[in-house]
PDB file of C-alpha atoms in Angstrom:
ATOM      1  CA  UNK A   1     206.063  41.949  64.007  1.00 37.00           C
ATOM      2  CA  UNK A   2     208.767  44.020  62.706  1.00 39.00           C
ATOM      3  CA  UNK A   3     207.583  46.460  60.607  1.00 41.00           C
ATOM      4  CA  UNK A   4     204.113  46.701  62.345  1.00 39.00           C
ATOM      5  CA  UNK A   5     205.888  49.252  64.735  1.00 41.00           C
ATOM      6  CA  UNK A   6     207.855  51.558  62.179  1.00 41.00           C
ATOM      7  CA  UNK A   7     206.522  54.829  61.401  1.00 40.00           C
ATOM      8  CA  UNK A   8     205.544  54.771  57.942  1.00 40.00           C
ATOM      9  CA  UNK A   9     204.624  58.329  56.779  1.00 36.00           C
ATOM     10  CA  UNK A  10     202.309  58.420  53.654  1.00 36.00           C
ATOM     11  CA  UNK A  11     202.445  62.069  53.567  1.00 34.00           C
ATOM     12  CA  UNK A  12     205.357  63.795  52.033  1.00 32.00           C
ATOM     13  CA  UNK A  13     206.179  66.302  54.696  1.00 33.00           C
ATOM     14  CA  UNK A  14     207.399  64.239  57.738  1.00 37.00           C
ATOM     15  CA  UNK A  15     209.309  65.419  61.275  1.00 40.00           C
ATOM     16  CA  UNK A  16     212.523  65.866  60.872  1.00 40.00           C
ATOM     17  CA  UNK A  17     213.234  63.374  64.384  1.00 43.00           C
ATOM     18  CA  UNK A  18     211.454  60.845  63.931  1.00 40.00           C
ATOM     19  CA  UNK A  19     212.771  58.886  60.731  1.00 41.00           C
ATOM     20  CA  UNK A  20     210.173  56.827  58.710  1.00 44.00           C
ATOM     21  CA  UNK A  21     210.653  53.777  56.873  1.00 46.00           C
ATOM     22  CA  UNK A  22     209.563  56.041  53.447  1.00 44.00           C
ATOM     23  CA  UNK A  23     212.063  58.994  54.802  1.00 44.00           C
ATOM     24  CA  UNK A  24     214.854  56.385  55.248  1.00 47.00           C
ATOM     25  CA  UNK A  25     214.757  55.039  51.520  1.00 46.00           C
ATOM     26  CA  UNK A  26     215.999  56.080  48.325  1.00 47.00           C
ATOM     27  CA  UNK A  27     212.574  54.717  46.987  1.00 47.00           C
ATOM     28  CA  UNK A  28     209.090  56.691  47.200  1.00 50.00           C
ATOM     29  CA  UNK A  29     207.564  54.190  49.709  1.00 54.00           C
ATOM     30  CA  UNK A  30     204.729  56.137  49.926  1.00 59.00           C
ATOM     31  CA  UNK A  31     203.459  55.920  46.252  1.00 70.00           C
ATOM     32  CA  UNK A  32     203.857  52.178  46.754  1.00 76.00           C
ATOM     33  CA  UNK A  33     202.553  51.767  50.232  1.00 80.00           C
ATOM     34  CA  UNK A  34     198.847  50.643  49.587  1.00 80.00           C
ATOM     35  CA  UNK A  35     199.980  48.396  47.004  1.00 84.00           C
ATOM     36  CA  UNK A  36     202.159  46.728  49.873  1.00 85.00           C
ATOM     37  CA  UNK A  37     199.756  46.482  52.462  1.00 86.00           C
ATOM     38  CA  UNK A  38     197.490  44.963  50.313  1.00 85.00           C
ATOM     39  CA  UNK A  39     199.969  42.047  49.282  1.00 86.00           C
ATOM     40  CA  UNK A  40     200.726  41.751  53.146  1.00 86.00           C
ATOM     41  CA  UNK A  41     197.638  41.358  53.859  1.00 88.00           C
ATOM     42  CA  UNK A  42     196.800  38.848  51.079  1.00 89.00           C
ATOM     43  CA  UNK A  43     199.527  36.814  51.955  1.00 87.00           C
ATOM     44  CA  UNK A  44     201.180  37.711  55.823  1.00 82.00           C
ATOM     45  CA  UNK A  45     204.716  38.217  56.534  1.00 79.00           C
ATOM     46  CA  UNK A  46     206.735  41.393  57.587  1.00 79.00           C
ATOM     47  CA  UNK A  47     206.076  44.556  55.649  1.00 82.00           C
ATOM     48  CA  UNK A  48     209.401  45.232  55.019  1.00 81.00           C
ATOM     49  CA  UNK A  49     209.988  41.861  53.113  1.00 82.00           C
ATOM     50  CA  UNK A  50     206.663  42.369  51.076  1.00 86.00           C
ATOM     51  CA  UNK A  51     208.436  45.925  49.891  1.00 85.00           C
ATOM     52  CA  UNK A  52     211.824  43.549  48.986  1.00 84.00           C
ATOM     53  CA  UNK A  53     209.573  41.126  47.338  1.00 86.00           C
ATOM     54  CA  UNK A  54     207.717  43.977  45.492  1.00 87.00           C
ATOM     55  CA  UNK A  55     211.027  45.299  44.087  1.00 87.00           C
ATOM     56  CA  UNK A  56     210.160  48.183  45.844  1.00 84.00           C
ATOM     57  CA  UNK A  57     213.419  48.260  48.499  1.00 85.00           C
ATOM     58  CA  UNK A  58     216.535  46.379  49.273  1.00 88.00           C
ATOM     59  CA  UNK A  59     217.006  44.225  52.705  1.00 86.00           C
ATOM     60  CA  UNK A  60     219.781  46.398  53.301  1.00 88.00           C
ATOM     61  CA  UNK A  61     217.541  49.435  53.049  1.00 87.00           C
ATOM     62  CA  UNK A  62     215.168  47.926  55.609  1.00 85.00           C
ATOM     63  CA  UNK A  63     218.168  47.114  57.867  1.00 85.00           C
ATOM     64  CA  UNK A  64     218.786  50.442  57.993  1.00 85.00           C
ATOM     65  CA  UNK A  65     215.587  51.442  58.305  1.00 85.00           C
ATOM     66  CA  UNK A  66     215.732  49.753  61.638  1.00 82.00           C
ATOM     67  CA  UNK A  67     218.878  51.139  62.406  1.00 83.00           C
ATOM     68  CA  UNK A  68     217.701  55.097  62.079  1.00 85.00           C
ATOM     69  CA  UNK A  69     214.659  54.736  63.463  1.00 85.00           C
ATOM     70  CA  UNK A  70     215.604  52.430  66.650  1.00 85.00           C
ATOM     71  CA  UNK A  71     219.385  52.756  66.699  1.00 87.00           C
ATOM     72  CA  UNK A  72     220.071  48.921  66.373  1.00 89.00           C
ATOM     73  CA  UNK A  73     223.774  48.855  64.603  1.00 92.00           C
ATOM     74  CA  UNK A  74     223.687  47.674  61.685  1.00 91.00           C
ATOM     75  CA  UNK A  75     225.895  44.305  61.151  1.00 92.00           C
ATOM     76  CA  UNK A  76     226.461  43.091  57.639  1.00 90.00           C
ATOM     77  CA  UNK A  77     227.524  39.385  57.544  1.00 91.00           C
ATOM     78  CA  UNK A  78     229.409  39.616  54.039  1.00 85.00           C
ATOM     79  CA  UNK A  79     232.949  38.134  54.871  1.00 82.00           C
ATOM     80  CA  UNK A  80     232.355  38.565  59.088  1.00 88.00           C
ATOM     81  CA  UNK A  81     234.062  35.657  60.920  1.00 92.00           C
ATOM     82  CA  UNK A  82     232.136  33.985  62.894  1.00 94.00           C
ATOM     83  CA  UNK A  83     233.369  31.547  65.525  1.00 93.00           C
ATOM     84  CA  UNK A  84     231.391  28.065  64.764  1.00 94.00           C
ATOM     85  CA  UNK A  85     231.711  27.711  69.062  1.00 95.00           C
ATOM     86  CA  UNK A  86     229.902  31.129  69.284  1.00 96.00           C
ATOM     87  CA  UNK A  87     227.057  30.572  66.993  1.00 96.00           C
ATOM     88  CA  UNK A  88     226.142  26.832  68.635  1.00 96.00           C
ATOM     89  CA  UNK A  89     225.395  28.057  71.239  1.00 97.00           C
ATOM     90  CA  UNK A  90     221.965  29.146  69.919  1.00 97.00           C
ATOM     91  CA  UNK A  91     220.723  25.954  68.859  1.00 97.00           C
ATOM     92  CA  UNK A  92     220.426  25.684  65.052  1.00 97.00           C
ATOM     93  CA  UNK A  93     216.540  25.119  65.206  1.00 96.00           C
ATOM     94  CA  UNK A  94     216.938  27.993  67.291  1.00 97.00           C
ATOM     95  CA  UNK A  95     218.264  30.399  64.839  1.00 97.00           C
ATOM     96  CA  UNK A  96     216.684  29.384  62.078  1.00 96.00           C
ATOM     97  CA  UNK A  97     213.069  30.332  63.661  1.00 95.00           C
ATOM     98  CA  UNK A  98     214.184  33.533  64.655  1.00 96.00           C
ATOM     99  CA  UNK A  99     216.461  34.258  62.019  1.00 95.00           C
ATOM    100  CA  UNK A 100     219.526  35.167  64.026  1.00 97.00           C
ATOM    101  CA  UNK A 101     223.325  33.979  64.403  1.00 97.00           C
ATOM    102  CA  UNK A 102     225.326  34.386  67.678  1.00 97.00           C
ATOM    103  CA  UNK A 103     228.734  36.392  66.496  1.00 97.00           C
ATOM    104  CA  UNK A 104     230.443  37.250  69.490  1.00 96.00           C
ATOM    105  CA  UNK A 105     230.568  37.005  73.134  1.00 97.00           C
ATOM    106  CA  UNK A 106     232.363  38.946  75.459  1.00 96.00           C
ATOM    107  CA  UNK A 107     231.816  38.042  79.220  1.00 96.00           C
ATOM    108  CA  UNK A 108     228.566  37.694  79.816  1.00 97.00           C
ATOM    109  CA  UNK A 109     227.117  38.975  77.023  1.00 97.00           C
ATOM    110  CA  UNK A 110     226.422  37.849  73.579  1.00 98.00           C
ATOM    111  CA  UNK A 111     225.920  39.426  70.021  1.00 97.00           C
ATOM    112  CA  UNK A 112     223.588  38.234  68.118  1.00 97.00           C
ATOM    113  CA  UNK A 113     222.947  39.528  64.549  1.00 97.00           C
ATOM    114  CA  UNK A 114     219.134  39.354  63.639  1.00 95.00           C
ATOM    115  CA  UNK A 115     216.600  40.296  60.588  1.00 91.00           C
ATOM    116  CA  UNK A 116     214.214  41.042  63.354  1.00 91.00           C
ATOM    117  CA  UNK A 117     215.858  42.839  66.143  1.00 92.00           C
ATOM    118  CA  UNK A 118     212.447  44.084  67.501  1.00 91.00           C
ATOM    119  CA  UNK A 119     211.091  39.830  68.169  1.00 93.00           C
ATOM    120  CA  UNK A 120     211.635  40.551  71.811  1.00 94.00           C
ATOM    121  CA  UNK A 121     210.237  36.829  71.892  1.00 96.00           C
ATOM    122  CA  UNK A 122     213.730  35.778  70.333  1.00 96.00           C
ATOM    123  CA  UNK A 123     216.257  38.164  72.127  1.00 97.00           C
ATOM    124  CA  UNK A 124     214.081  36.540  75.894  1.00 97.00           C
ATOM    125  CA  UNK A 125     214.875  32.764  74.229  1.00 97.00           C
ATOM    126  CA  UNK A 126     218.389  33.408  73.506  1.00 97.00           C
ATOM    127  CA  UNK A 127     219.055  34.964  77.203  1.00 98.00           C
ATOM    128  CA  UNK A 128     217.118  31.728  78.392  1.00 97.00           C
ATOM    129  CA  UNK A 129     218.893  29.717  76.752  1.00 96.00           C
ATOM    130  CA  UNK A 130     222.530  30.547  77.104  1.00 97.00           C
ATOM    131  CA  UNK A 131     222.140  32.584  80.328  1.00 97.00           C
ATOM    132  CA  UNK A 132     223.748  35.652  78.712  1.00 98.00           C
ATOM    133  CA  UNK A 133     222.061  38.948  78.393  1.00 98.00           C
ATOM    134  CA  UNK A 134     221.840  39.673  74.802  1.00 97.00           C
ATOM    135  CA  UNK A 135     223.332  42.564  72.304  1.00 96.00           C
ATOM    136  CA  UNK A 136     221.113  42.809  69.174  1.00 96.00           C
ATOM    137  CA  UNK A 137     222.823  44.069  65.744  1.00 95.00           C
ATOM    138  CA  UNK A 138     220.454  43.956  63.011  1.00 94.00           C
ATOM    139  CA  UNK A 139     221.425  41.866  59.220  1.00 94.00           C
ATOM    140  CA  UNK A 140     219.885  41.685  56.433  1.00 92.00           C
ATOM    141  CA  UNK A 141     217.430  38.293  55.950  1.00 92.00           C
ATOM    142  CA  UNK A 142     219.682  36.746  53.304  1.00 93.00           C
ATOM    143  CA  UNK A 143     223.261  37.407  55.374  1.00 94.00           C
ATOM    144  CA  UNK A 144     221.566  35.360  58.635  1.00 95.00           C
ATOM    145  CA  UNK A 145     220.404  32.771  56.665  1.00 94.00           C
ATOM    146  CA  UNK A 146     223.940  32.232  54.417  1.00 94.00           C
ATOM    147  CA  UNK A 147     226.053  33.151  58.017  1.00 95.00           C
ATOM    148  CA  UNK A 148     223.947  29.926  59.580  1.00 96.00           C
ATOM    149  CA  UNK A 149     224.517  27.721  56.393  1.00 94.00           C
ATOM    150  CA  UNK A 150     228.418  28.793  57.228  1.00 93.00           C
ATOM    151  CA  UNK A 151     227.992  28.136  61.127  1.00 94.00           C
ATOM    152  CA  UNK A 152     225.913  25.158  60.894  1.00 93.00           C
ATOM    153  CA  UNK A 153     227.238  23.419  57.749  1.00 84.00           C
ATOM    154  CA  UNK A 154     223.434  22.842  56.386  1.00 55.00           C
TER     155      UNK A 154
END
């Protein structure tokens, strides 16, 4: 899971290097923490898309999140060109389970823009799949999806 492995800090005092999800924010995650663990585990998914759902962050917040605390650039799909050749080569199925579009290659690597760059599952299906080693940039949920309604024509 993605968020399963971010530091959340409940307390208010937190070290200085090593970012938290609640440091990262312009939101007191901490005050609102229980309340989202409870709804995750009610329901499931990815603690950072219970806290969108809650009203309690933006998916660009938790894209960022990701980015200070594990240094994945951050990619925003807004406007990006994407070459329809690139992105096939994940299968759509493909990207749609993972939540991920293929945006560039150069040699033999490719960059893939994810909502989930920690699903080492995905990034090891990808490299199986097109034989390339893969470059992970994390996106927000909602750019993926609209970037592989662009790619895929769906």
């Amino acid at each position: 899971m993605l968020e399963k492995d971010i530091k959340i800090s409940t307390s208010k005092v937190n070290d200085p290097q090593e970012p938290t999800v609640g440091s990262t924010f312009d939101y007191d995650i901490p005050e609102n923490l229980e309340e989202a663990l409870n709804v995750q585990k009610e329901k499931g998914g990815l603690l950072g898309q219970v806290l969108v759902s809650l009203g309690y962050a933006t998916e660009e917040a938790i894209s960022r999140a990701l980015t200070a605390q594990y240094g994945f650039p951050y990619l925003p799909l807004l406007g990006y060109e994407i070459d329809q050749e690139i992105a096939k080569m994940v299968p759509e199925n493909v990207a749609k389970q993972y939540g991920l579009i293929a945006v560039d290659r150069i040699g033999n690597i490719l960059t893939v823009a994810m909502s989930n760059p920690l699903n080492s599952q995905a990034i090891e299906d990808i490299e199986m799949i097109t034989h390339l080693k893969v470059q992970a940039f994390v996106s927000t949920t909602t750019d993926v999806a609209e970037a592989i309604k662009r790619c895929y024509k769906t």
